[in-house]
Short mmCIF file of N, CA and C in Angstrom, two decimals:
data_model
loop_
_atom_site.label_atom_id
_atom_site.label_comp_id
_atom_site.label_asym_id
_atom_site.label_seq_id
_atom_site.Cartn_x
_atom_site.Cartn_y
_atom_site.Cartn_z
N MET A 1 82.01 -63.26 146.28
CA MET A 1 82.37 -63.72 146.62
C MET A 1 83.08 -65.16 145.14
N ALA A 2 84.42 -65.80 145.43
CA ALA A 2 84.71 -67.10 144.78
C ALA A 2 83.39 -68.33 144.97
N ALA A 3 82.98 -68.53 146.33
CA ALA A 3 83.04 -69.61 147.15
C ALA A 3 81.74 -69.24 147.32
N ASP A 4 80.64 -70.47 147.92
CA ASP A 4 79.75 -70.19 149.01
C ASP A 4 80.00 -70.28 150.22
N VAL A 5 81.01 -72.18 149.60
CA VAL A 5 81.44 -72.58 151.19
C VAL A 5 82.80 -72.40 150.92
N GLU A 6 84.21 -72.58 151.79
CA GLU A 6 85.52 -72.79 151.42
C GLU A 6 85.39 -74.17 152.66
N LEU A 7 85.93 -74.82 152.66
CA LEU A 7 86.59 -75.40 153.29
C LEU A 7 87.55 -76.07 153.67
N ILE A 8 88.32 -75.58 155.07
CA ILE A 8 89.67 -75.24 155.21
C ILE A 8 90.21 -77.15 155.75
N ILE A 9 91.25 -77.49 155.53
CA ILE A 9 91.61 -78.67 155.68
C ILE A 9 93.06 -78.26 156.05
N ASP A 10 94.14 -79.39 156.99
CA ASP A 10 95.53 -79.40 156.55
C ASP A 10 96.03 -80.99 156.62
N VAL A 11 94.55 -82.19 157.32
CA VAL A 11 94.84 -83.71 156.45
C VAL A 11 93.73 -83.60 155.82
N PRO A 12 93.79 -84.51 154.04
CA PRO A 12 92.39 -84.50 153.67
C PRO A 12 92.47 -86.45 154.13
N ARG A 13 91.23 -85.96 154.40
CA ARG A 13 90.64 -87.89 154.70
C ARG A 13 89.67 -87.96 154.05
N LEU A 14 88.94 -89.42 154.42
CA LEU A 14 87.26 -89.36 153.02
C LEU A 14 86.50 -88.84 154.48
N GLU A 15 86.62 -88.28 155.23
CA GLU A 15 85.07 -87.27 155.42
C GLU A 15 85.12 -86.03 154.35
N GLU A 16 85.92 -85.64 154.75
CA GLU A 16 86.08 -84.22 153.51
C GLU A 16 85.31 -84.19 152.99
N LYS A 17 85.93 -85.19 151.38
CA LYS A 17 86.13 -86.13 150.35
C LYS A 17 84.64 -86.22 149.85
N LEU A 18 84.28 -87.16 151.29
CA LEU A 18 82.46 -86.73 151.47
C LEU A 18 81.90 -85.21 151.49
N ILE A 19 81.94 -84.53 152.12
CA ILE A 19 82.29 -83.04 152.65
C ILE A 19 81.72 -82.46 151.39
N LEU A 20 82.65 -82.79 150.03
CA LEU A 20 83.38 -81.55 148.26
C LEU A 20 82.06 -82.70 148.06
N GLU A 21 81.92 -83.82 148.47
CA GLU A 21 80.94 -84.56 147.60
C GLU A 21 79.47 -83.55 147.46
N GLU A 22 79.21 -83.59 148.82
CA GLU A 22 77.95 -83.47 149.10
C GLU A 22 77.37 -82.12 148.86
N LEU A 23 79.09 -80.65 149.05
CA LEU A 23 78.20 -79.03 147.86
C LEU A 23 78.51 -79.95 147.23
N GLY A 24 79.02 -80.41 145.55
CA GLY A 24 78.43 -79.84 144.57
C GLY A 24 77.16 -80.43 144.23
N ARG A 25 76.42 -81.87 144.76
CA ARG A 25 75.72 -82.26 144.62
C ARG A 25 74.71 -81.48 144.87
N LEU A 26 75.03 -80.53 146.01
CA LEU A 26 73.76 -79.46 145.73
C LEU A 26 73.80 -78.99 145.03
N GLY A 27 74.60 -78.65 144.59
CA GLY A 27 75.39 -77.17 143.39
C GLY A 27 76.12 -75.89 144.26
N LEU A 28 76.54 -76.08 145.30
CA LEU A 28 76.91 -74.87 145.35
C LEU A 28 78.95 -75.12 145.55
N LYS A 29 79.00 -73.75 145.15
CA LYS A 29 80.01 -73.56 145.10
C LYS A 29 81.33 -73.68 145.97
N PHE A 30 82.19 -74.12 145.59
CA PHE A 30 83.65 -74.84 147.78
C PHE A 30 84.83 -75.05 146.94
N LYS A 31 85.72 -73.96 147.69
CA LYS A 31 87.21 -73.70 147.83
C LYS A 31 87.83 -74.42 148.92
N LEU A 32 88.29 -75.90 148.19
CA LEU A 32 89.06 -76.59 148.82
C LEU A 32 90.60 -76.41 149.77
N THR A 33 90.73 -75.15 151.13
CA THR A 33 91.39 -74.93 151.30
C THR A 33 92.63 -75.87 152.32
N ASN A 34 93.90 -75.89 152.41
CA ASN A 34 94.83 -76.95 152.23
C ASN A 34 95.75 -76.27 153.60
N ALA A 35 94.86 -75.98 154.53
CA ALA A 35 96.09 -74.84 155.84
C ALA A 35 96.97 -74.76 155.80
N LYS A 36 97.53 -75.91 156.07
CA LYS A 36 99.15 -76.70 155.86
C LYS A 36 100.63 -76.03 155.18
N TYR A 37 99.85 -75.44 154.02
CA TYR A 37 100.75 -75.27 152.90
C TYR A 37 99.75 -73.98 152.05
N THR A 38 98.86 -73.47 152.61
CA THR A 38 97.97 -72.38 152.04
C THR A 38 98.20 -71.19 153.28
N PRO A 39 99.06 -70.68 153.72
CA PRO A 39 98.90 -69.02 154.46
C PRO A 39 97.09 -68.67 153.65
N LEU A 40 96.74 -68.02 155.30
CA LEU A 40 95.52 -67.92 155.52
C LEU A 40 96.07 -66.53 155.15
N VAL A 41 95.28 -64.66 155.16
CA VAL A 41 95.23 -63.42 154.69
C VAL A 41 94.33 -62.94 155.61
N TRP A 42 94.24 -61.59 156.98
CA TRP A 42 93.51 -60.82 157.28
C TRP A 42 91.98 -60.68 156.09
N GLY A 43 91.12 -60.64 155.66
CA GLY A 43 90.53 -59.75 154.71
C GLY A 43 89.99 -60.01 153.79
N GLU A 44 91.39 -62.26 153.39
CA GLU A 44 90.51 -62.08 152.74
C GLU A 44 89.28 -62.40 152.39
N ARG A 45 88.62 -62.32 151.35
CA ARG A 45 87.25 -63.65 151.57
C ARG A 45 86.44 -64.17 150.24
N PRO A 46 87.33 -65.62 150.58
CA PRO A 46 87.00 -66.51 149.04
C PRO A 46 86.10 -67.31 149.42
N ALA A 47 84.58 -67.04 150.30
CA ALA A 47 83.55 -67.66 150.51
C ALA A 47 82.70 -66.66 151.70
N GLU A 48 80.93 -67.71 151.36
CA GLU A 48 80.79 -66.66 152.15
C GLU A 48 80.86 -67.36 153.58
N VAL A 49 80.84 -68.34 154.08
CA VAL A 49 81.38 -69.71 155.16
C VAL A 49 82.93 -70.43 155.30
N SER A 50 83.08 -71.22 156.46
CA SER A 50 84.06 -71.34 155.88
C SER A 50 83.93 -72.97 157.68
N LEU A 51 83.84 -74.15 156.40
CA LEU A 51 84.25 -74.34 157.53
C LEU A 51 85.60 -75.27 157.63
N ILE A 52 85.10 -75.26 159.15
CA ILE A 52 86.98 -75.67 159.75
C ILE A 52 86.23 -76.65 159.68
N ARG A 53 87.84 -77.41 158.98
CA ARG A 53 87.69 -78.96 159.99
C ARG A 53 88.93 -79.44 159.44
N ALA A 54 90.54 -78.66 159.90
CA ALA A 54 92.02 -78.94 160.69
C ALA A 54 91.88 -79.43 161.31
N VAL A 55 92.99 -81.30 161.14
CA VAL A 55 92.68 -82.39 162.74
C VAL A 55 93.37 -81.24 163.67
N SER A 56 94.85 -80.21 163.57
CA SER A 56 95.88 -79.91 164.29
C SER A 56 93.98 -78.84 165.08
N MET A 57 94.54 -78.90 166.45
CA MET A 57 93.10 -77.99 167.43
C MET A 57 93.48 -76.89 167.28
N GLN A 58 94.88 -76.76 167.33
CA GLN A 58 95.84 -75.32 167.06
C GLN A 58 95.65 -74.27 165.70
N ARG A 59 95.59 -75.15 164.72
CA ARG A 59 95.34 -74.90 163.71
C ARG A 59 94.24 -74.84 163.59
N ALA A 60 93.34 -75.50 164.06
CA ALA A 60 92.07 -74.78 163.60
C ALA A 60 91.28 -73.68 163.58
N ALA A 61 91.85 -73.22 165.26
CA ALA A 61 91.26 -72.64 166.24
C ALA A 61 92.06 -71.20 165.16
N TYR A 62 93.50 -71.38 164.87
CA TYR A 62 93.92 -70.05 164.15
C TYR A 62 93.18 -70.13 162.81
N CYS A 63 92.44 -70.93 161.50
CA CYS A 63 92.10 -70.49 160.69
C CYS A 63 91.21 -69.56 161.12
N ALA A 64 90.41 -70.51 162.23
CA ALA A 64 89.46 -70.41 162.72
C ALA A 64 88.81 -68.10 162.98
N ALA A 65 89.75 -68.67 163.26
CA ALA A 65 89.60 -67.13 164.16
C ALA A 65 90.52 -65.49 162.72
N ILE A 66 91.28 -65.81 161.76
CA ILE A 66 91.05 -65.86 160.46
C ILE A 66 90.45 -64.78 159.83
N ARG A 67 89.34 -65.78 160.04
CA ARG A 67 88.18 -65.55 158.87
C ARG A 67 86.76 -65.48 159.75
N GLU A 68 86.62 -65.78 160.78
CA GLU A 68 85.39 -65.15 161.37
C GLU A 68 86.19 -63.39 161.28
N ALA A 69 87.93 -63.00 161.90
CA ALA A 69 87.67 -61.49 162.28
C ALA A 69 87.92 -60.99 160.60
N SER A 70 87.96 -61.32 158.59
CA SER A 70 87.35 -61.33 157.84
C SER A 70 85.90 -60.99 157.52
N GLY A 71 85.29 -61.32 158.84
CA GLY A 71 83.56 -61.30 158.65
C GLY A 71 83.50 -62.57 157.71
N ILE A 72 83.50 -63.35 157.97
CA ILE A 72 82.85 -64.99 157.06
C ILE A 72 82.41 -65.94 158.11
N ARG A 73 81.64 -66.44 157.69
CA ARG A 73 80.89 -66.48 159.48
C ARG A 73 81.71 -68.46 159.00
N ALA A 74 82.53 -69.37 160.51
CA ALA A 74 83.15 -70.11 160.53
C ALA A 74 82.66 -70.88 161.59
N ILE A 75 81.87 -72.30 160.33
CA ILE A 75 81.86 -73.08 161.63
C ILE A 75 83.47 -74.53 161.40
N ASN A 76 83.80 -74.35 162.30
CA ASN A 76 83.58 -74.34 163.95
C ASN A 76 84.34 -73.36 164.30
N SER A 77 83.84 -72.31 164.99
CA SER A 77 84.11 -70.78 164.75
C SER A 77 85.91 -70.75 166.20
N ALA A 78 86.19 -70.45 166.69
CA ALA A 78 87.30 -70.28 166.45
C ALA A 78 87.44 -70.77 168.15
N GLU A 79 86.00 -69.94 169.26
CA GLU A 79 85.98 -69.94 170.43
C GLU A 79 85.24 -71.52 170.41
N ALA A 80 84.54 -72.33 169.99
CA ALA A 80 83.73 -73.45 169.82
C ALA A 80 85.47 -74.08 169.66
N ILE A 81 86.28 -73.73 168.52
CA ILE A 81 87.22 -75.11 168.87
C ILE A 81 87.90 -75.57 170.57
N VAL A 82 88.11 -74.01 170.81
CA VAL A 82 89.84 -74.25 172.45
C VAL A 82 88.50 -74.39 173.00
N VAL A 83 87.45 -74.29 172.70
CA VAL A 83 86.78 -74.52 174.19
C VAL A 83 86.18 -76.08 174.41
N ALA A 84 86.09 -76.46 173.12
CA ALA A 84 86.12 -78.10 172.90
C ALA A 84 87.47 -78.67 173.35
N GLY A 85 88.32 -78.66 173.31
CA GLY A 85 89.78 -78.85 173.62
C GLY A 85 90.10 -79.01 174.43
N ASP A 86 89.13 -78.05 175.47
CA ASP A 86 89.96 -78.23 177.58
C ASP A 86 89.05 -78.49 177.38
N LYS A 87 88.87 -79.29 178.87
CA LYS A 87 88.13 -80.11 179.24
C LYS A 87 87.72 -79.44 180.41
N ILE A 88 88.71 -78.03 180.91
CA ILE A 88 87.51 -77.45 181.81
C ILE A 88 87.09 -76.40 181.46
N LEU A 89 87.35 -75.45 180.28
CA LEU A 89 86.92 -74.55 179.34
C LEU A 89 85.58 -75.46 179.42
N THR A 90 85.58 -77.01 178.62
CA THR A 90 84.63 -77.43 178.28
C THR A 90 83.64 -77.23 180.07
N LEU A 91 83.90 -77.93 180.99
CA LEU A 91 82.84 -78.61 181.87
C LEU A 91 83.02 -77.47 182.56
N SER A 92 83.67 -76.34 182.62
CA SER A 92 83.36 -74.83 183.02
C SER A 92 81.46 -73.92 182.55
N ARG A 93 81.63 -74.61 181.08
CA ARG A 93 81.00 -73.81 180.48
C ARG A 93 79.03 -74.56 180.24
N LEU A 94 79.39 -75.89 180.83
CA LEU A 94 78.44 -76.07 180.74
C LEU A 94 78.11 -77.03 182.43
N TRP A 95 78.98 -76.40 183.75
CA TRP A 95 77.92 -75.99 183.97
C TRP A 95 76.96 -74.82 185.30
N ARG A 96 78.28 -74.13 183.91
CA ARG A 96 77.50 -72.47 183.81
C ARG A 96 76.11 -72.63 182.89
N ALA A 97 75.97 -73.63 182.88
CA ALA A 97 74.41 -73.40 181.56
C ALA A 97 73.13 -74.93 182.35
N GLY A 98 73.83 -74.98 183.52
CA GLY A 98 73.34 -75.90 184.68
C GLY A 98 73.02 -76.81 184.29
N ILE A 99 73.76 -77.94 182.70
CA ILE A 99 73.52 -78.91 182.05
C ILE A 99 74.56 -80.05 183.30
N PRO A 100 74.26 -80.50 184.20
CA PRO A 100 75.05 -81.49 184.47
C PRO A 100 76.08 -82.44 183.98
N PHE A 101 77.01 -83.19 184.96
CA PHE A 101 77.99 -83.48 184.40
C PHE A 101 78.04 -84.74 185.26
N PRO A 102 79.01 -85.65 185.08
CA PRO A 102 79.46 -86.97 186.47
C PRO A 102 80.73 -85.84 187.01
N GLU A 103 80.82 -86.07 188.85
CA GLU A 103 81.60 -85.59 189.01
C GLU A 103 83.15 -85.38 189.13
N THR A 104 83.85 -84.57 188.81
CA THR A 104 84.94 -84.24 188.42
C THR A 104 86.38 -83.43 188.96
N LEU A 105 87.14 -84.12 189.12
CA LEU A 105 88.63 -83.96 189.89
C LEU A 105 89.57 -83.18 189.02
N ILE A 106 89.78 -82.19 189.34
CA ILE A 106 91.22 -81.58 188.84
C ILE A 106 91.70 -81.09 189.62
#
C-alpha cells in the first residue's frame, strides 16, 4: 500500500484541504484522488482506507462501491451514501431501528 488514507473528491473544497492538512499533521501518508478526472480500477489498493468526499452522490456511491469491492474500507460506505441520499430509505431505516421521527406523508 502506498498510502494510509486516500481522499476521493470531485470538487476541491476548503473542507478537503483541511482534511489533507490534518492527515499530514498526524503523520499519515495520503493520496488525493479526483474521481472526476481519475478512473478508479477494481482491485486497485492505493490505501488502507478511502475517505469518500465527492459532492456528486452518484459518483460518491460508485467510488465507495469500487473501493469496497477491492477490499478497502470506505468512509462513507456506498450503502450509507445511497440511504442518506434517499428520504424513503432513510425513514425506513429509522423506523426499523425504532427511532422516532415526525409524521411524514409520502
